[in-house]
mmCIF file of C-alpha atoms in Angstrom:
data_model
loop_
_atom_site.group_PDB
_atom_site.id
_atom_site.type_symbol
_atom_site.label_atom_id
_atom_site.label_comp_id
_atom_site.label_asym_id
_atom_site.label_seq_id
_atom_site.Cartn_x
_atom_site.Cartn_y
_atom_site.Cartn_z
ATOM 1 C CA ALA A 1 -3.790 5.446 16.118
ATOM 2 C CA GLN A 2 -1.096 5.803 13.621
ATOM 3 C CA SER A 3 -0.541 8.379 11.191
ATOM 4 C CA VAL A 4 2.083 8.709 8.427
ATOM 5 C CA THR A 5 2.796 12.405 7.125
ATOM 6 C CA GLN A 6 5.780 12.521 3.230
ATOM 7 C CA LEU A 7 6.071 16.223 4.007
ATOM 8 C CA ASP A 8 6.358 16.482 0.370
ATOM 9 C CA SER A 9 4.061 16.214 -1.640
ATOM 10 C CA GLN A 10 6.740 16.714 -5.229
ATOM 11 C CA VAL A 11 9.704 16.589 -5.953
ATOM 12 C CA PRO A 12 11.836 18.082 -8.915
ATOM 13 C CA VAL A 13 15.453 16.647 -8.762
ATOM 14 C CA PHE A 14 17.731 16.821 -11.936
ATOM 15 C CA GLU A 15 19.811 13.401 -13.368
ATOM 16 C CA GLU A 16 21.961 12.220 -11.491
ATOM 17 C CA ALA A 17 21.214 14.622 -7.715
ATOM 18 C CA PRO A 18 21.071 13.245 -4.792
ATOM 19 C CA VAL A 19 17.525 13.446 -3.391
ATOM 20 C CA GLU A 20 15.557 12.593 0.500
ATOM 21 C CA LEU A 21 12.133 11.843 0.718
ATOM 22 C CA ARG A 22 10.828 12.859 4.126
ATOM 23 C CA CYS A 23 8.378 11.138 6.120
ATOM 24 C CA ASN A 24 7.735 10.566 9.577
ATOM 25 C CA TYR A 25 5.355 9.068 11.651
ATOM 26 C CA SER A 26 3.252 9.622 14.774
ATOM 27 C CA SER A 27 4.398 6.966 17.638
ATOM 28 C CA SER A 28 7.631 4.913 18.083
ATOM 29 C CA VAL A 29 6.619 2.462 20.138
ATOM 30 C CA SER A 30 7.157 -1.190 18.112
ATOM 31 C CA VAL A 31 6.794 0.036 14.761
ATOM 32 C CA TYR A 32 8.020 -1.311 11.498
ATOM 33 C CA LEU A 33 8.384 1.430 8.047
ATOM 34 C CA PHE A 34 8.248 0.418 4.938
ATOM 35 C CA TRP A 35 8.663 2.723 1.031
ATOM 36 C CA TYR A 36 7.467 0.897 -1.605
ATOM 37 C CA VAL A 37 6.854 2.899 -5.023
ATOM 38 C CA GLN A 38 4.346 3.663 -6.946
ATOM 39 C CA TYR A 39 4.578 4.165 -11.305
ATOM 40 C CA PRO A 40 1.400 4.519 -13.022
ATOM 41 C CA ASN A 41 -1.016 2.839 -12.892
ATOM 42 C CA GLN A 42 0.759 0.595 -11.082
ATOM 43 C CA GLY A 43 0.092 -1.585 -7.853
ATOM 44 C CA LEU A 44 3.825 -0.887 -5.169
ATOM 45 C CA GLN A 45 6.001 -2.397 -5.175
ATOM 46 C CA LEU A 46 8.519 -2.231 -1.523
ATOM 47 C CA LEU A 47 11.949 -1.007 -1.594
ATOM 48 C CA LEU A 48 12.857 -1.523 1.852
ATOM 49 C CA LYS A 49 11.331 -1.575 5.538
ATOM 50 C CA TYR A 50 13.078 -1.696 8.845
ATOM 51 C CA LEU A 51 11.873 -4.531 10.828
ATOM 52 C CA SER A 52 14.726 -4.062 13.935
ATOM 53 C CA GLY A 53 18.038 -3.894 14.152
ATOM 54 C CA SER A 54 20.500 -1.778 12.536
ATOM 55 C CA THR A 55 18.618 1.993 12.060
ATOM 56 C CA LEU A 56 20.718 2.845 8.581
ATOM 57 C CA VAL A 57 18.158 0.440 5.752
ATOM 58 C CA LYS A 58 19.602 -0.842 2.225
ATOM 59 C CA GLY A 59 16.866 -1.063 -0.578
ATOM 60 C CA ILE A 60 16.668 -1.699 -4.200
ATOM 61 C CA ASN A 61 17.777 0.032 -6.950
ATOM 62 C CA GLY A 62 20.250 2.431 -4.301
ATOM 63 C CA PHE A 63 18.186 3.354 -2.222
ATOM 64 C CA GLU A 64 18.373 3.393 1.095
ATOM 65 C CA ALA A 65 16.233 4.447 4.575
ATOM 66 C CA GLU A 66 17.347 5.292 7.814
ATOM 67 C CA PHE A 67 15.228 4.574 10.777
ATOM 68 C CA ASN A 68 15.139 7.474 13.553
ATOM 69 C CA LYS A 69 13.807 7.307 16.860
ATOM 70 C CA SER A 70 13.469 10.640 18.676
ATOM 71 C CA GLN A 71 12.985 12.284 15.212
ATOM 72 C CA THR A 72 9.509 9.412 13.757
ATOM 73 C CA SER A 73 11.073 9.453 10.636
ATOM 74 C CA PHE A 74 12.682 7.183 7.614
ATOM 75 C CA HIS A 75 13.699 9.737 5.691
ATOM 76 C CA LEU A 76 14.079 8.059 1.809
ATOM 77 C CA ARG A 77 17.860 8.254 0.422
ATOM 78 C CA LYS A 78 19.154 7.607 -2.740
ATOM 79 C CA PRO A 79 23.232 8.614 -4.130
ATOM 80 C CA SER A 80 21.691 9.588 -7.679
ATOM 81 C CA VAL A 81 18.374 9.039 -9.066
ATOM 82 C CA HIS A 82 17.687 8.148 -12.517
ATOM 83 C CA ILE A 83 15.551 8.770 -14.752
ATOM 84 C CA SER A 84 13.480 5.767 -14.233
ATOM 85 C CA ASP A 85 13.202 6.575 -10.587
ATOM 86 C CA THR A 86 10.480 9.276 -11.082
ATOM 87 C CA ALA A 87 7.307 7.354 -9.540
ATOM 88 C CA GLU A 88 5.107 7.471 -7.368
ATOM 89 C CA TYR A 89 6.709 7.416 -2.834
ATOM 90 C CA PHE A 90 4.751 5.749 -0.631
ATOM 91 C CA CYS A 91 6.259 5.108 3.166
ATOM 92 C CA ALA A 92 3.954 3.325 5.820
ATOM 93 C CA VAL A 93 4.104 2.337 9.265
ATOM 94 C CA THR A 94 2.757 -0.375 10.871
ATOM 95 C CA SER A 95 2.307 -1.154 14.735
ATOM 96 C CA GLY A 96 3.606 -4.889 17.031
ATOM 97 C CA ARG A 97 0.072 -3.464 19.414
ATOM 98 C CA ASP A 98 -1.971 -4.300 15.377
ATOM 99 C CA SER A 99 -2.612 -7.552 15.993
ATOM 100 C CA SER A 100 -3.406 -8.078 11.761
ATOM 101 C CA TYR A 101 -0.892 -5.566 11.030
ATOM 102 C CA LYS A 102 -2.028 -3.191 8.729
ATOM 103 C CA LEU A 103 0.247 -0.789 6.833
ATOM 104 C CA ILE A 104 -0.986 3.159 7.308
ATOM 105 C CA PHE A 105 0.668 4.827 5.026
ATOM 106 C CA GLY A 106 0.983 8.411 4.277
ATOM 107 C CA SER A 107 -0.216 10.607 1.421
ATOM 108 C CA GLY A 108 2.991 10.280 -0.854
ATOM 109 C CA THR A 109 5.254 11.935 -3.147
ATOM 110 C CA ARG A 110 6.239 12.231 -6.354
ATOM 111 C CA LEU A 111 9.079 12.177 -7.605
ATOM 112 C CA LEU A 112 10.071 13.569 -10.950
ATOM 113 C CA VAL A 113 14.066 13.446 -11.931
ATOM 114 C CA ARG A 114 14.818 15.754 -15.135
ATOM 115 C CA PRO A 115 16.853 14.936 -17.908
ATOM 116 C CA ASP B 1 3.679 -14.934 -12.475
ATOM 117 C CA THR B 2 3.960 -15.926 -9.082
ATOM 118 C CA GLY B 3 2.705 -12.938 -8.495
ATOM 119 C CA VAL B 4 -0.692 -11.746 -6.482
ATOM 120 C CA SER B 5 -3.021 -10.885 -9.007
ATOM 121 C CA GLN B 6 -6.539 -9.390 -9.545
ATOM 122 C CA ASP B 7 -9.409 -9.112 -11.508
ATOM 123 C CA PRO B 8 -10.907 -7.218 -13.668
ATOM 124 C CA ARG B 9 -8.174 -5.058 -13.849
ATOM 125 C CA HIS B 10 -10.131 -2.078 -15.393
ATOM 126 C CA LYS B 11 -14.219 -1.130 -13.827
ATOM 127 C CA ILE B 12 -16.978 0.703 -15.358
ATOM 128 C CA THR B 13 -20.456 1.357 -14.394
ATOM 129 C CA LYS B 14 -23.592 3.250 -13.990
ATOM 130 C CA ARG B 15 -24.262 4.622 -10.259
ATOM 131 C CA GLY B 16 -26.401 2.127 -8.347
ATOM 132 C CA GLN B 17 -24.855 -1.426 -10.050
ATOM 133 C CA ASN B 18 -23.158 -3.729 -8.326
ATOM 134 C CA VAL B 19 -19.849 -4.672 -9.216
ATOM 135 C CA THR B 20 -17.138 -8.125 -7.865
ATOM 136 C CA PHE B 21 -13.674 -7.770 -8.091
ATOM 137 C CA ARG B 22 -11.156 -11.068 -7.334
ATOM 138 C CA CYS B 23 -7.702 -10.891 -5.989
ATOM 139 C CA ASP B 24 -5.531 -13.819 -6.317
ATOM 140 C CA PRO B 25 -2.492 -14.101 -3.353
ATOM 141 C CA ILE B 26 0.528 -14.976 -3.235
ATOM 142 C CA SER B 27 -0.153 -19.254 -2.416
ATOM 143 C CA GLU B 28 0.046 -20.478 0.391
ATOM 144 C CA HIS B 29 0.474 -17.064 1.973
ATOM 145 C CA ASN B 30 -1.996 -16.989 4.594
ATOM 146 C CA ARG B 31 -2.675 -12.694 5.543
ATOM 147 C CA LEU B 32 -4.839 -10.941 2.654
ATOM 148 C CA TYR B 33 -5.518 -7.499 2.971
ATOM 149 C CA TRP B 34 -7.870 -4.892 0.766
ATOM 150 C CA TYR B 35 -7.152 -1.033 0.609
ATOM 151 C CA ARG B 36 -8.381 1.200 -1.088
ATOM 152 C CA GLN B 37 -6.667 4.411 -3.110
ATOM 153 C CA THR B 38 -8.473 6.938 -4.829
ATOM 154 C CA LEU B 39 -6.947 10.050 -6.929
ATOM 155 C CA GLY B 40 -2.916 11.316 -4.879
ATOM 156 C CA GLN B 41 -4.232 9.863 -2.160
ATOM 157 C CA GLY B 42 -1.791 6.687 -0.343
ATOM 158 C CA PRO B 43 -3.837 3.740 0.028
ATOM 159 C CA GLU B 44 -6.315 2.987 2.576
ATOM 160 C CA PHE B 45 -6.371 -0.350 4.910
ATOM 161 C CA LEU B 46 -10.350 -1.618 3.976
ATOM 162 C CA THR B 47 -10.036 -5.157 5.472
ATOM 163 C CA TYR B 48 -7.853 -8.014 6.161
ATOM 164 C CA PHE B 49 -8.440 -12.497 6.590
ATOM 165 C CA GLN B 50 -6.580 -14.926 8.060
ATOM 166 C CA ASN B 51 -6.856 -17.538 5.994
ATOM 167 C CA GLU B 52 -11.028 -17.814 5.642
ATOM 168 C CA ALA B 53 -10.987 -16.024 8.477
ATOM 169 C CA GLN B 54 -11.816 -11.653 8.341
ATOM 170 C CA LEU B 55 -10.746 -10.285 11.162
ATOM 171 C CA GLU B 56 -11.080 -7.204 10.412
ATOM 172 C CA LYS B 57 -12.902 -4.071 8.610
ATOM 173 C CA SER B 58 -12.569 -0.747 8.576
ATOM 174 C CA ARG B 59 -14.864 1.214 9.461
ATOM 175 C CA LEU B 60 -14.399 2.775 5.394
ATOM 176 C CA LEU B 61 -16.212 -0.036 4.101
ATOM 177 C CA SER B 62 -20.332 0.447 4.419
ATOM 178 C CA ASP B 63 -22.544 -1.983 4.135
ATOM 179 C CA ARG B 64 -22.867 -1.962 0.487
ATOM 180 C CA PHE B 65 -19.404 -3.410 1.122
ATOM 181 C CA SER B 66 -18.588 -7.202 1.421
ATOM 182 C CA ALA B 67 -15.496 -8.956 0.519
ATOM 183 C CA GLU B 68 -14.677 -12.861 1.908
ATOM 184 C CA ARG B 69 -12.131 -15.609 0.469
ATOM 185 C CA PRO B 70 -13.831 -18.865 0.597
ATOM 186 C CA LYS B 71 -11.473 -21.664 1.778
ATOM 187 C CA GLY B 72 -8.940 -19.626 2.334
ATOM 188 C CA SER B 73 -7.142 -18.386 -1.223
ATOM 189 C CA PHE B 74 -8.996 -15.712 -3.735
ATOM 190 C CA SER B 75 -10.853 -13.418 -2.296
ATOM 191 C CA THR B 76 -13.781 -10.531 -4.094
ATOM 192 C CA LEU B 77 -14.437 -7.376 -2.979
ATOM 193 C CA GLU B 78 -18.713 -6.505 -3.700
ATOM 194 C CA ILE B 79 -19.219 -3.618 -3.895
ATOM 195 C CA GLN B 80 -23.420 -3.183 -3.701
ATOM 196 C CA ARG B 81 -24.820 0.218 -5.806
ATOM 197 C CA THR B 82 -22.163 1.886 -6.648
ATOM 198 C CA GLU B 83 -21.819 5.434 -5.316
ATOM 199 C CA GLN B 84 -19.242 7.948 -7.385
ATOM 200 C CA GLY B 85 -17.306 8.660 -3.973
ATOM 201 C CA ASP B 86 -16.651 4.642 -5.036
ATOM 202 C CA SER B 87 -14.149 5.194 -7.898
ATOM 203 C CA ALA B 88 -10.612 4.616 -6.636
ATOM 204 C CA MET B 89 -7.793 1.374 -7.458
ATOM 205 C CA TYR B 90 -8.669 -0.979 -5.806
ATOM 206 C CA LEU B 91 -5.430 -2.662 -4.215
ATOM 207 C CA CYS B 92 -5.256 -6.833 -2.796
ATOM 208 C CA ALA B 93 -2.045 -7.365 -1.500
ATOM 209 C CA SER B 94 -0.702 -11.373 0.857
ATOM 210 C CA SER B 95 0.991 -11.514 3.293
ATOM 211 C CA PRO B 96 3.328 -15.008 4.445
ATOM 212 C CA GLY B 97 3.002 -15.683 8.518
ATOM 213 C CA GLN B 98 0.695 -16.000 10.474
ATOM 214 C CA ILE B 99 2.228 -13.843 13.374
ATOM 215 C CA GLY B 100 4.448 -11.217 13.156
ATOM 216 C CA VAL B 101 5.784 -8.356 11.105
ATOM 217 C CA ASN B 102 5.951 -9.584 7.395
ATOM 218 C CA GLU B 103 5.952 -8.002 3.506
ATOM 219 C CA GLN B 104 2.755 -6.887 2.008
ATOM 220 C CA PHE B 105 2.722 -8.481 -1.651
ATOM 221 C CA PHE B 106 0.419 -5.956 -3.748
ATOM 222 C CA GLY B 107 -1.271 -7.381 -6.999
ATOM 223 C CA PRO B 108 -1.944 -3.753 -9.926
ATOM 224 C CA GLY B 109 -4.910 -3.788 -8.163
ATOM 225 C CA THR B 110 -8.854 -2.861 -10.075
ATOM 226 C CA ARG B 111 -9.426 0.681 -11.061
ATOM 227 C CA LEU B 112 -12.693 1.497 -10.711
ATOM 228 C CA THR B 113 -15.072 4.201 -12.360
ATOM 229 C CA VAL B 114 -19.069 5.156 -11.589
ATOM 230 C CA LEU B 115 -19.993 6.997 -13.916
#
């Protein structure tokens, strides 16, 4: 079964500094990867997705992620964060072998941007 | 607003009572998912509909849980004889297409508190 590991439960960072949120998944066979952001008391909003093609994926709000098949990773990066980026970030995976394409989520990383 | 909507947003109930949640997906989205999210965790898959057919249920979905999607439109999730362990955020998501992987669009969630 698929699994996702987000190694950092919380990442504190100063405003305008770069940030990387780490994500590793269990299998590289026919996987599709997603990063979602969740603001307090809200649902999840898609930041970016990797379905196929270029391994460097650009998303909304200046975020990007790189699919690394050999390391089974999909780390999220932003070169300069803002206070408004403070939120919970979830990495998720699904597989082409799963006809439902249900998402398997990591436990989340709380990004805390300080002034 | 043409996004996924959920009702109610918050529900407080006493242990042993039945509750029902509603999800209205984006119009013409064939796929509908229910997830459950407990505090400090990522969402966990509960069940999946393709149009009106419930095609997959998680082992997390005990006999006290039932979901429907009549006519392939809105969906309801009912929990009978609620327990304190049912306290969580219940998220609904919808996705277009009959085949292949697509983005899932999430609603704002229903937060259930069982006293």
